[in-house]
mmCIF file of C-alpha atoms and ligand atoms in Angstrom:
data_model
loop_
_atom_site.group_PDB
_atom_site.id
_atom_site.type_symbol
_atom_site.label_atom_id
_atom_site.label_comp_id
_atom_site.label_asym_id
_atom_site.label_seq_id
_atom_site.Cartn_x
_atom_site.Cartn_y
_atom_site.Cartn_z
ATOM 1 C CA UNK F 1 -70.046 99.737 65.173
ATOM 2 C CA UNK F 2 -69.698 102.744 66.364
ATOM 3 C CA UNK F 3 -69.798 101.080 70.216
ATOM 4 C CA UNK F 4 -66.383 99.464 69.223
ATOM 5 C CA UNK F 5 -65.249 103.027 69.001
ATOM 6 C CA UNK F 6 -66.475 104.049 72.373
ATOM 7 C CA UNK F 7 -65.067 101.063 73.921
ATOM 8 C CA UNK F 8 -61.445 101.892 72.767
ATOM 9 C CA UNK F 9 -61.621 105.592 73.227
ATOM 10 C CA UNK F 10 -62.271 104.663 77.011
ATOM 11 C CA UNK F 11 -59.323 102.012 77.750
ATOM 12 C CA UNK F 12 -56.460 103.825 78.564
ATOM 13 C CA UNK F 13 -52.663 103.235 77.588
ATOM 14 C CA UNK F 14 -49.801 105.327 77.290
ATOM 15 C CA UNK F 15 -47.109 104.319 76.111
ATOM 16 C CA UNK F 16 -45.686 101.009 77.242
ATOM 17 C CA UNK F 17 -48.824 100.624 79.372
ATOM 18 C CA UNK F 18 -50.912 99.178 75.913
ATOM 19 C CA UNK F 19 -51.953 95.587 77.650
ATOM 20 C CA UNK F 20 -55.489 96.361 78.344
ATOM 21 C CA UNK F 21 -56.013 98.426 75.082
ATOM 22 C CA UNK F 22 -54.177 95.809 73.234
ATOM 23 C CA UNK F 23 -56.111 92.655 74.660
ATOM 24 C CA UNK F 24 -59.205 94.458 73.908
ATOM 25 C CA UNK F 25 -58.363 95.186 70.101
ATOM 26 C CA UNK F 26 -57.015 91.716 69.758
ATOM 27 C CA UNK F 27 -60.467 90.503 70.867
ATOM 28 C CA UNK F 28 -61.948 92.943 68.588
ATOM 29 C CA UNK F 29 -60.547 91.816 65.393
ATOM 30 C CA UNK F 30 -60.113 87.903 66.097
ATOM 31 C CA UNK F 31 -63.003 87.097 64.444
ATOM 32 C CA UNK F 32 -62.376 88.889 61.182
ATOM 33 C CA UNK F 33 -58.690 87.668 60.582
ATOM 34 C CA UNK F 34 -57.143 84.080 60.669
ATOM 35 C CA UNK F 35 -54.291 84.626 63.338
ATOM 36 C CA UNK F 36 -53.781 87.301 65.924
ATOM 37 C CA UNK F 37 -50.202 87.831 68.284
ATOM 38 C CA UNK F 38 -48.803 89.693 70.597
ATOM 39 C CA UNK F 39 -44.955 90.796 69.980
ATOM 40 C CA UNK F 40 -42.533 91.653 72.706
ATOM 41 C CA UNK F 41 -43.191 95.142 72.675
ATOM 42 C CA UNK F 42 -46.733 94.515 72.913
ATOM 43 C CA UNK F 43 -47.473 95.363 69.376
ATOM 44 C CA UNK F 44 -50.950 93.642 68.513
ATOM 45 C CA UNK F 45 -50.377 91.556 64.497
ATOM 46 C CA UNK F 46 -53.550 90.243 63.340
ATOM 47 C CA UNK F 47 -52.938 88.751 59.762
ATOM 48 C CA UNK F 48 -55.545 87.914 57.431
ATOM 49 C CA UNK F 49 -54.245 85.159 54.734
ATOM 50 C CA UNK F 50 -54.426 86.043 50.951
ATOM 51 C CA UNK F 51 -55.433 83.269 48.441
ATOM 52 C CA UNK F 52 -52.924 84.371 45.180
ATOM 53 C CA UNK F 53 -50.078 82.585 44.340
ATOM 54 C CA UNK F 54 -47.638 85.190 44.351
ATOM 55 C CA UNK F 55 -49.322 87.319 46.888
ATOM 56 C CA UNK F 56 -47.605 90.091 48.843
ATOM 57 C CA UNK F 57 -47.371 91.435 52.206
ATOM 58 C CA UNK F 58 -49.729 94.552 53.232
ATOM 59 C CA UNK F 59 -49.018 96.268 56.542
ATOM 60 C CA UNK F 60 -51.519 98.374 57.955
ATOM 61 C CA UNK F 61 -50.760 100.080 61.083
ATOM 62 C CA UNK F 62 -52.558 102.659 63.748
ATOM 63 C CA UNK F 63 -50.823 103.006 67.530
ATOM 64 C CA UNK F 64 -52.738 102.397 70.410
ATOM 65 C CA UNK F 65 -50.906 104.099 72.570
ATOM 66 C CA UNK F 66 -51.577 107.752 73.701
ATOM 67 C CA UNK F 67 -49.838 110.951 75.111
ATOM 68 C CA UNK F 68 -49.923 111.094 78.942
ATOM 69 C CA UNK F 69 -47.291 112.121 81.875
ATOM 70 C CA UNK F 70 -45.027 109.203 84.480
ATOM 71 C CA UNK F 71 -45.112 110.200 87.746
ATOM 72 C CA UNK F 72 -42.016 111.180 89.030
ATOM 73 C CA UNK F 73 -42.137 112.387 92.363
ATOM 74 C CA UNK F 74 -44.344 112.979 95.554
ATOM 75 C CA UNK F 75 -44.093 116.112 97.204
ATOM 76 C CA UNK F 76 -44.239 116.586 101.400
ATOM 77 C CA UNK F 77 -47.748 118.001 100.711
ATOM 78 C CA UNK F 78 -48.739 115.055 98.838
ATOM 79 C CA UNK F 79 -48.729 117.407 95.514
ATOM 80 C CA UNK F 80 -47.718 114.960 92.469
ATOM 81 C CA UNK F 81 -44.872 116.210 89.837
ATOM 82 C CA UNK F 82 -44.646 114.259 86.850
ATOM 83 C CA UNK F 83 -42.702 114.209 83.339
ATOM 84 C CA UNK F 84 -44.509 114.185 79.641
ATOM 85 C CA UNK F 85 -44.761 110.901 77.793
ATOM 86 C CA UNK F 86 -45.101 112.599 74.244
ATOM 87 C CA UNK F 87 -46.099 115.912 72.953
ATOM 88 C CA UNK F 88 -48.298 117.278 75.614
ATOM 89 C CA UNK F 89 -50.104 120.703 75.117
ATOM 90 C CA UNK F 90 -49.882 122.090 78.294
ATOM 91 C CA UNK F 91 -52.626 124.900 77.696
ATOM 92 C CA UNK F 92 -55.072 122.007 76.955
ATOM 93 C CA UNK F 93 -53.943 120.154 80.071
ATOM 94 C CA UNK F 94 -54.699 122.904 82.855
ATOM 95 C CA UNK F 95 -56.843 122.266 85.235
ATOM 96 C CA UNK F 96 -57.832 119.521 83.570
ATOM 97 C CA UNK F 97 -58.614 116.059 85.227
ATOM 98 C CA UNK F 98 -56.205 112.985 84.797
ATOM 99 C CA UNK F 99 -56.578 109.728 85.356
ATOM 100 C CA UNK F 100 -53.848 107.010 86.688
ATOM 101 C CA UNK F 101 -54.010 103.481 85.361
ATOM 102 C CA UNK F 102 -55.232 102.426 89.195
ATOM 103 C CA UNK F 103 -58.015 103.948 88.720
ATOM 104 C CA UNK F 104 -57.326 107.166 90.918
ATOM 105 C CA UNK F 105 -57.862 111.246 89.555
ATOM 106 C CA UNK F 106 -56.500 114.099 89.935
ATOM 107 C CA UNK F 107 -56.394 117.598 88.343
ATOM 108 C CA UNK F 108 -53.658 118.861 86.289
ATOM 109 C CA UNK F 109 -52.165 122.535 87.156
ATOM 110 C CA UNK F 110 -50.010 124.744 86.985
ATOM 111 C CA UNK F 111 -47.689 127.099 89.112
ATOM 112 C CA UNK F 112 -49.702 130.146 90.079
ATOM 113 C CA UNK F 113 -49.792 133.124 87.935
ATOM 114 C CA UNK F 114 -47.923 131.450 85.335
ATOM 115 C CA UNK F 115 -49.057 132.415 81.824
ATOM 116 C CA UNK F 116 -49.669 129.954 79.062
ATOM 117 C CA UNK F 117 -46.620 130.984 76.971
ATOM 118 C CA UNK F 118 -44.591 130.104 79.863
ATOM 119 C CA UNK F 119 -46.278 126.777 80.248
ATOM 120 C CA UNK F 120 -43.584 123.921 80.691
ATOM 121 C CA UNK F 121 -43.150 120.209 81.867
ATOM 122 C CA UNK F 122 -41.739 121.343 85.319
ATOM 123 C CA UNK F 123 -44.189 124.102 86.173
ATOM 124 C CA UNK F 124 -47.166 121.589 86.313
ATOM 125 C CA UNK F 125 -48.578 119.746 89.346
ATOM 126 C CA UNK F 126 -51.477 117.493 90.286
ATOM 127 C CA UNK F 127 -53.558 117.863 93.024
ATOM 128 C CA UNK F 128 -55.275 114.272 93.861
ATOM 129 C CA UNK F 129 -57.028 116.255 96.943
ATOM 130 C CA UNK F 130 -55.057 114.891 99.451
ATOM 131 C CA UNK F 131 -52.523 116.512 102.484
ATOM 132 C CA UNK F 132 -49.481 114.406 102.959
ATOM 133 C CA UNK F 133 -47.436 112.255 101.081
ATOM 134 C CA UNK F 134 -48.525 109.654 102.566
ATOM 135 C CA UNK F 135 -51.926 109.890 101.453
ATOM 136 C CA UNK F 136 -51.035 110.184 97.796
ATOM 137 C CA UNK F 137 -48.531 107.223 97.957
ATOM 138 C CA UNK F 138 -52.173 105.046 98.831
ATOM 139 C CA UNK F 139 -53.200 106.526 95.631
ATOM 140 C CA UNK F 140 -50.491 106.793 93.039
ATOM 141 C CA UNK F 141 -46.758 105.087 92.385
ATOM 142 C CA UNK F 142 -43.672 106.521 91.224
ATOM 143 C CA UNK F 143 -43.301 105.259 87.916
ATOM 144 C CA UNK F 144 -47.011 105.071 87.561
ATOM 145 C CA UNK F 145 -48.510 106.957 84.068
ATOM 146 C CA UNK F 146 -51.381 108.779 83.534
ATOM 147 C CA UNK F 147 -53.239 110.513 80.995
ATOM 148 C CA UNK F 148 -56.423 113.610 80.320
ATOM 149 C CA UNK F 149 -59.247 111.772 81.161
ATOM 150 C CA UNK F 150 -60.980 110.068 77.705
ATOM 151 C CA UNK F 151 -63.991 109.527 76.865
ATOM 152 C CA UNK F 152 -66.488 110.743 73.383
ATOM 153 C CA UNK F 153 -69.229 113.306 73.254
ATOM 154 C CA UNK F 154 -71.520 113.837 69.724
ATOM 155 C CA UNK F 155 -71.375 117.346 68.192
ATOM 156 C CA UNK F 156 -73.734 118.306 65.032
ATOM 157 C CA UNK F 157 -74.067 116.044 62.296
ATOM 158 C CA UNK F 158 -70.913 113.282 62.571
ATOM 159 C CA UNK F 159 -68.578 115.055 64.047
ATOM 160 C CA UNK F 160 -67.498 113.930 67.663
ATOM 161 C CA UNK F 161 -64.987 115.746 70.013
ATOM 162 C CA UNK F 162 -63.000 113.620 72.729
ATOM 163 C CA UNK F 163 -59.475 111.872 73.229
ATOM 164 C CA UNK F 164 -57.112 109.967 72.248
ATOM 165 C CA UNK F 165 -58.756 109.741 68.926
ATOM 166 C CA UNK F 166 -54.984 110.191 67.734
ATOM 167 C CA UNK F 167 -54.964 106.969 67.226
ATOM 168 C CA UNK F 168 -57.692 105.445 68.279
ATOM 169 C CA UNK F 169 -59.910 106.303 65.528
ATOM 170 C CA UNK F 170 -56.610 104.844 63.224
ATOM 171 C CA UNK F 171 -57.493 101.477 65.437
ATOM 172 C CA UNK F 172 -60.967 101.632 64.303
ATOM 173 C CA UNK F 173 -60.381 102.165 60.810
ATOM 174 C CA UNK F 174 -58.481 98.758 61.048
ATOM 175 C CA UNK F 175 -61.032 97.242 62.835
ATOM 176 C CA UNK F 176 -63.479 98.514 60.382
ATOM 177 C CA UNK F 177 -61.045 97.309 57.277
ATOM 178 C CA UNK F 178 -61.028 93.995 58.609
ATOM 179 C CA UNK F 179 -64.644 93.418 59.136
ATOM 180 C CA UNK F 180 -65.331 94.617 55.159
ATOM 181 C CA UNK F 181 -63.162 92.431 53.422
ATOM 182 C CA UNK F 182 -64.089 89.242 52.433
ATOM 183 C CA UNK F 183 -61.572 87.252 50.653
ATOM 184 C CA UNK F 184 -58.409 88.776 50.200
ATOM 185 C CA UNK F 185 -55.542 88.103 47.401
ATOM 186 C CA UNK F 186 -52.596 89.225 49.467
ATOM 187 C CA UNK F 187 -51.478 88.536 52.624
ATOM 188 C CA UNK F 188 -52.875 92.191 54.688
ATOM 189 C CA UNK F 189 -51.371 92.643 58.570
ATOM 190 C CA UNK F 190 -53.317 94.139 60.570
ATOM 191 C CA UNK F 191 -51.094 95.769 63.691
ATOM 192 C CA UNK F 192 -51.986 98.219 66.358
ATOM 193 C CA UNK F 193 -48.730 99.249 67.366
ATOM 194 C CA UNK F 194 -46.969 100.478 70.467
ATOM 195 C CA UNK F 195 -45.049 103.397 71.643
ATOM 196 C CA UNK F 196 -45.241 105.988 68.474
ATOM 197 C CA UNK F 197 -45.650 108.935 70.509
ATOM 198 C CA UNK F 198 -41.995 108.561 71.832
ATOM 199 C CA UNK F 199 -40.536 107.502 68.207
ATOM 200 C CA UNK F 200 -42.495 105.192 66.482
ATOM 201 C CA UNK F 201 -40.788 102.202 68.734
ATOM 202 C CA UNK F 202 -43.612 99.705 68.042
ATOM 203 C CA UNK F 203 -43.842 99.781 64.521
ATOM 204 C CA UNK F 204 -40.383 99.155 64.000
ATOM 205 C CA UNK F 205 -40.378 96.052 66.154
ATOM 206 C CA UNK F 206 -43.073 94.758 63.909
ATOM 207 C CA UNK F 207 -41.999 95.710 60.602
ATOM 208 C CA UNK F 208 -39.197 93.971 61.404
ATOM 209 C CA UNK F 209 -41.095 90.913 62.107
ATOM 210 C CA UNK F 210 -43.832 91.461 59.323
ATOM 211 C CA UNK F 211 -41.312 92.994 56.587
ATOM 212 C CA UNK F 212 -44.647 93.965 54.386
ATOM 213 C CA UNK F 213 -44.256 95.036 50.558
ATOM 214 C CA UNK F 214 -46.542 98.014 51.017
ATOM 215 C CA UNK F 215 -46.805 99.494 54.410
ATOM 216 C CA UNK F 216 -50.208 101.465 55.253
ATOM 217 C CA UNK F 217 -50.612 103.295 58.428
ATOM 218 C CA UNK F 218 -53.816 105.120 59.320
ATOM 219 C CA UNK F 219 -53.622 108.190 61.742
ATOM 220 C CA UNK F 220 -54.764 111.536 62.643
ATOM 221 C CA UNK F 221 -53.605 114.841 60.709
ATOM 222 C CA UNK F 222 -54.252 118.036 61.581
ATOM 223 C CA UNK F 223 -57.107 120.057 59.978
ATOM 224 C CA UNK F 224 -56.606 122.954 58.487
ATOM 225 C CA UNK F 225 -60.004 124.455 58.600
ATOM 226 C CA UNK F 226 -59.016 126.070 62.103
ATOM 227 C CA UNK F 227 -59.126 129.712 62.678
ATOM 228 C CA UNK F 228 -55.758 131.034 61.716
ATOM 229 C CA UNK F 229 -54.310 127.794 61.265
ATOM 230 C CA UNK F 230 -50.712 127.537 60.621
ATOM 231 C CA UNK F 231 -50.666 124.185 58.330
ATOM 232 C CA UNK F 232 -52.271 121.847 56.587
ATOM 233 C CA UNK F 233 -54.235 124.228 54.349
ATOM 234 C CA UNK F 234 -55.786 121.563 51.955
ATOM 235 C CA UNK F 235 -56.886 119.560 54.606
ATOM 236 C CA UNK F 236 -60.817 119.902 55.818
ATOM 237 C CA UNK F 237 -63.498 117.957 58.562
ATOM 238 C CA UNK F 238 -65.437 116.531 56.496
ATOM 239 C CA UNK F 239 -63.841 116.791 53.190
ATOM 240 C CA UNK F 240 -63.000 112.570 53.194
ATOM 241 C CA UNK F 241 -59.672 110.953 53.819
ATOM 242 C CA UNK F 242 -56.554 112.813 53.469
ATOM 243 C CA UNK F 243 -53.485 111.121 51.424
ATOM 244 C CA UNK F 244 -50.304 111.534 53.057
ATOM 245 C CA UNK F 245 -47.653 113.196 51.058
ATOM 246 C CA UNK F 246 -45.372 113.683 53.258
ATOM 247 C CA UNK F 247 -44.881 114.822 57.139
ATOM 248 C CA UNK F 248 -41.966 115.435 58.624
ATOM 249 C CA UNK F 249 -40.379 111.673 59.274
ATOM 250 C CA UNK F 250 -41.602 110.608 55.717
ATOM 251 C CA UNK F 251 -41.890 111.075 52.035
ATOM 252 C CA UNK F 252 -44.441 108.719 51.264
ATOM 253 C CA UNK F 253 -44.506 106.628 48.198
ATOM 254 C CA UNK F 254 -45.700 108.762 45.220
ATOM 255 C CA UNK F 255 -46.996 105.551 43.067
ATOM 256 C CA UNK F 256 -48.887 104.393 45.825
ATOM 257 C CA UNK F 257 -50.147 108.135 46.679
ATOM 258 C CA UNK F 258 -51.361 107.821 42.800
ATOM 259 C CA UNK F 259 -52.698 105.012 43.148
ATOM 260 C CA UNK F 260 -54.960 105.740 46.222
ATOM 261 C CA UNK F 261 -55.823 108.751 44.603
ATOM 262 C CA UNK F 262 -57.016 107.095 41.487
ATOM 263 C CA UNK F 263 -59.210 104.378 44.000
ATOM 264 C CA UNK F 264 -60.367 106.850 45.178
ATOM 265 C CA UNK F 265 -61.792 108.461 41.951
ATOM 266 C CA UNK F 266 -62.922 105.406 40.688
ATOM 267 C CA UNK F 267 -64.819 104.093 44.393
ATOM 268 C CA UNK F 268 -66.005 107.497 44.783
ATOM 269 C CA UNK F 269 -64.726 108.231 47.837
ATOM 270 C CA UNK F 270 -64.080 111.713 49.047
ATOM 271 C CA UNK F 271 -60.565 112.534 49.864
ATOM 272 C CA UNK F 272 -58.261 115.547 49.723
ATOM 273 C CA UNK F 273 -53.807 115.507 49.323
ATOM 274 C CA UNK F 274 -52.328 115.959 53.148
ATOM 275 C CA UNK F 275 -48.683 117.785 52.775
ATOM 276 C CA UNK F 276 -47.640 118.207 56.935
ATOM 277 C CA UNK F 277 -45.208 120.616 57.318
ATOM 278 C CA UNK F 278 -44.142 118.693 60.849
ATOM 279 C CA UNK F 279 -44.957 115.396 62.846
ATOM 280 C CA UNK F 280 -44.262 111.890 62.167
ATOM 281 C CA UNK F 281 -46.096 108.767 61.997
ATOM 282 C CA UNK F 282 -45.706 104.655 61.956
ATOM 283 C CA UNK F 283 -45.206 105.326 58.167
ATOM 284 C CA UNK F 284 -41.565 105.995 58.450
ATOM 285 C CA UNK F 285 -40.789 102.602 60.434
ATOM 286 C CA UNK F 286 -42.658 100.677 57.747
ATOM 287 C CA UNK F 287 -40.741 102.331 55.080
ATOM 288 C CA UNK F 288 -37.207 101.896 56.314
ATOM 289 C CA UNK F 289 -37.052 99.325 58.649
ATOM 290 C CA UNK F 290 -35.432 95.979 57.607
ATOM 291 C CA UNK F 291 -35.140 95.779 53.772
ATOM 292 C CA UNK F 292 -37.982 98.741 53.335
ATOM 293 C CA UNK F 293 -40.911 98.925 51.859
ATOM 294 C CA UNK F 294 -43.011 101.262 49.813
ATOM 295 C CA UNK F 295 -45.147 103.602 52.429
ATOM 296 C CA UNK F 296 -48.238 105.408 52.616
ATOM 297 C CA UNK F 297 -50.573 106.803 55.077
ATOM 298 C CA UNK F 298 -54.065 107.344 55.444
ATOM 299 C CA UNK F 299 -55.272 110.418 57.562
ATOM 300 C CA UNK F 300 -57.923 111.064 59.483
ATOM 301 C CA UNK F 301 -58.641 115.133 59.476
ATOM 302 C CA UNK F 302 -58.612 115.921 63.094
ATOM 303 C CA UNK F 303 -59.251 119.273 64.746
ATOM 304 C CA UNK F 304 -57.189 120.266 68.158
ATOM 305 C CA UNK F 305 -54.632 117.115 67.861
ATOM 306 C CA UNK F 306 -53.656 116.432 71.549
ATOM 307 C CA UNK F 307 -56.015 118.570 73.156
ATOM 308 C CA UNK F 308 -58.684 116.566 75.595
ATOM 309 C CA UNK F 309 -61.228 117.567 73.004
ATOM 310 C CA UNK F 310 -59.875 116.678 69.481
ATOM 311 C CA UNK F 311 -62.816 116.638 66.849
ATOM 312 C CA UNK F 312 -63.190 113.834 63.823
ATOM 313 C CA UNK F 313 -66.415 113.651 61.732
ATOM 314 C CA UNK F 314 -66.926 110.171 60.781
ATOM 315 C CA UNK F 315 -68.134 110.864 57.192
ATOM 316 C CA UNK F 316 -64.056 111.147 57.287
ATOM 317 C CA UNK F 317 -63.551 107.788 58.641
ATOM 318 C CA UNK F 318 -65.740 106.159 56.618
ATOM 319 C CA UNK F 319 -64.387 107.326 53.491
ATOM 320 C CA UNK F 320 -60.906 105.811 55.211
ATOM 321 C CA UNK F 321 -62.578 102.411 55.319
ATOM 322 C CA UNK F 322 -63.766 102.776 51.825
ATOM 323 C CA UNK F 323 -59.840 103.532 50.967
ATOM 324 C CA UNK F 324 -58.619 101.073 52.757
ATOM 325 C CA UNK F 325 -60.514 97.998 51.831
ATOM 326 C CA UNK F 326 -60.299 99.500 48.087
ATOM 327 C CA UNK F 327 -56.013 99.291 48.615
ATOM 328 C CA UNK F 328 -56.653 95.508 49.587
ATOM 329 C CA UNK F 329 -57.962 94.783 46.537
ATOM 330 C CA UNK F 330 -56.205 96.727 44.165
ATOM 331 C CA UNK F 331 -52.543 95.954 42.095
ATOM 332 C CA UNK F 332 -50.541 98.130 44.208
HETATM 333 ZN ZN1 ZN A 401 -51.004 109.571 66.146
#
């Protein structure tokens, strides 16, 4: 189980470079679901087909893509400038190492004696340790992306610390939905999306295509048990799956908040309310694309979101997988 995890937390794919994390998901859940696709976008739709008569369309959703930089130019010195592909923390990308999708590292840093609150896109470099141009055009492409080098470590107890957990933990919990469920009465989509770190792209494609009743995505939130933390108060490591309210691209639907609450009362699952102040997730696609539908998202309580070291606890996740499979089978 918990190899599937490492497996995706080491492919990389920023966004619009999901092929290799999206053939290896597809593989992943092909034997748990009756049909799997690949959309234009490269959106990954794995459906698994519900026996009731008047069954309806559940969407569930976690991207696959991740945060990372394009390059965009090659200096004389063979010093590589690049541009953000998301919302990159630059004080957790110092003089850190990244690597390209050949294959090829380099370290991450910044203009000298710059301070971290004047950290921005164009005062950051990386340094592949080579002297010309030349050189660094053998190792990387304009155009080429690359990301903070990924990878999981264990902490104490369940709690590991790594990237890009936002979202591939949300890709797991799918994976993990998929394998529980037995027969199912509705129709429930399984899709690992594309490109929602640059505006939810992929998830509009395939709500468009899928057009559920009741759209589910699963992603990380912040925690709020940080020091000083700004937001997300009520949310906690370790305290279960948080219930989206509301972030700042959706109000979720409150009879379906209810009623994952009340699931989770009655499964006995841990979880706590998530009210996000800002961000934005593949719930607001699934709720307004096409005709609509009514929304909701699943979080998983992450600490240091977009860092190289965010932290989950999977007594978190698990609870998520409880949730999830306990939505599948519920009257929503
Ligand atoms: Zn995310």
């Amino acid at each position: 189980m918990i190899n599937d995890l490492k497996t995706i937390m080491k492919i990389q794919g920023v966004s619009s470079r999901e092929g290799k994390i999206g053939a290896k998901l597809a593989e992943l859940i092909k034997p748990y679901t009756d049909e799997v696709s690949t959309d234009a976008l490269g959106n990954v739709v794995a459906l698994k087909r519900g026996t009731a008569k008047n069954k309806k369309k559940i969407m569930f959703c976690a991207h696959m893509d991740e945060i990372g930089f394009v390059v965009t130019f090659i200096q004389d010195n063979g010093i590589v400038r690049v541009t953000p592909v998301g919302g990159i923390n630059y004080v957790a990308a110092a003089f850190n190492r990244v690597v390209f999708e050949n294959g090829a590292s380099g370290i991450m840093f910044p203009e000298d004696k710059t301070e971290p609150k004047d950290y921005r896109p164009d005062k950051f470099y990386i340094d592949l340790g080579v002297k010309t141009k030349r050189d660094a055009e053998r190792k990387v492409k304009i155009g080429e992306t690359c990301a903070l080098v990924s990878g999981m470590t264990k902490l104490a107890g369940n709690k590991y610390s790594g990237r890009p957990f936002d979202d591939r933990i949300g890709c797991y919990v799918l994976l993990e939905t998929a394998k529980e469920l037995k027969k199912v009465k509705d129709d429930v989509y399984f899709v690992f999306s594309v490109q929602e770190e640059v505006g939810c792209r992929g998830s509009h494609a395939a709500s468009f295509n899928v057009r559920p009743d009741i759209g589910i995505a699963v992603d990380v939130t912040p925690s709020g048990d940080v020091v000083n933390a700004a937001t997300n108060p009520t949310v906690k490591l370790g305290d279960g799956a948080a219930i989206k309210v509301k972030d700042s691209s959706v109000m979720c639907d409150q009879k379906l908040v209810f009623d994952l609450v009340d699931l989770a009362k009655e499964n006995k699952i841990p979880y706590q309310m998530e009210v996000l102040t800002y961000g934005g997730t593949d719930t607001c696609s699934m709720q307004t694309v096409a005709g609509g539908s009514r929304a909701v998202c699943i979080s998983v309580p992450t600490r240091f979101c977009h860092s190289n070291n965010e932290v989950i606890d999977m007594t978190d996740v698990d609870a998520c997988v409880k949730l999830a499979v306990a939505a599948c089978g519920a009257e929503l």
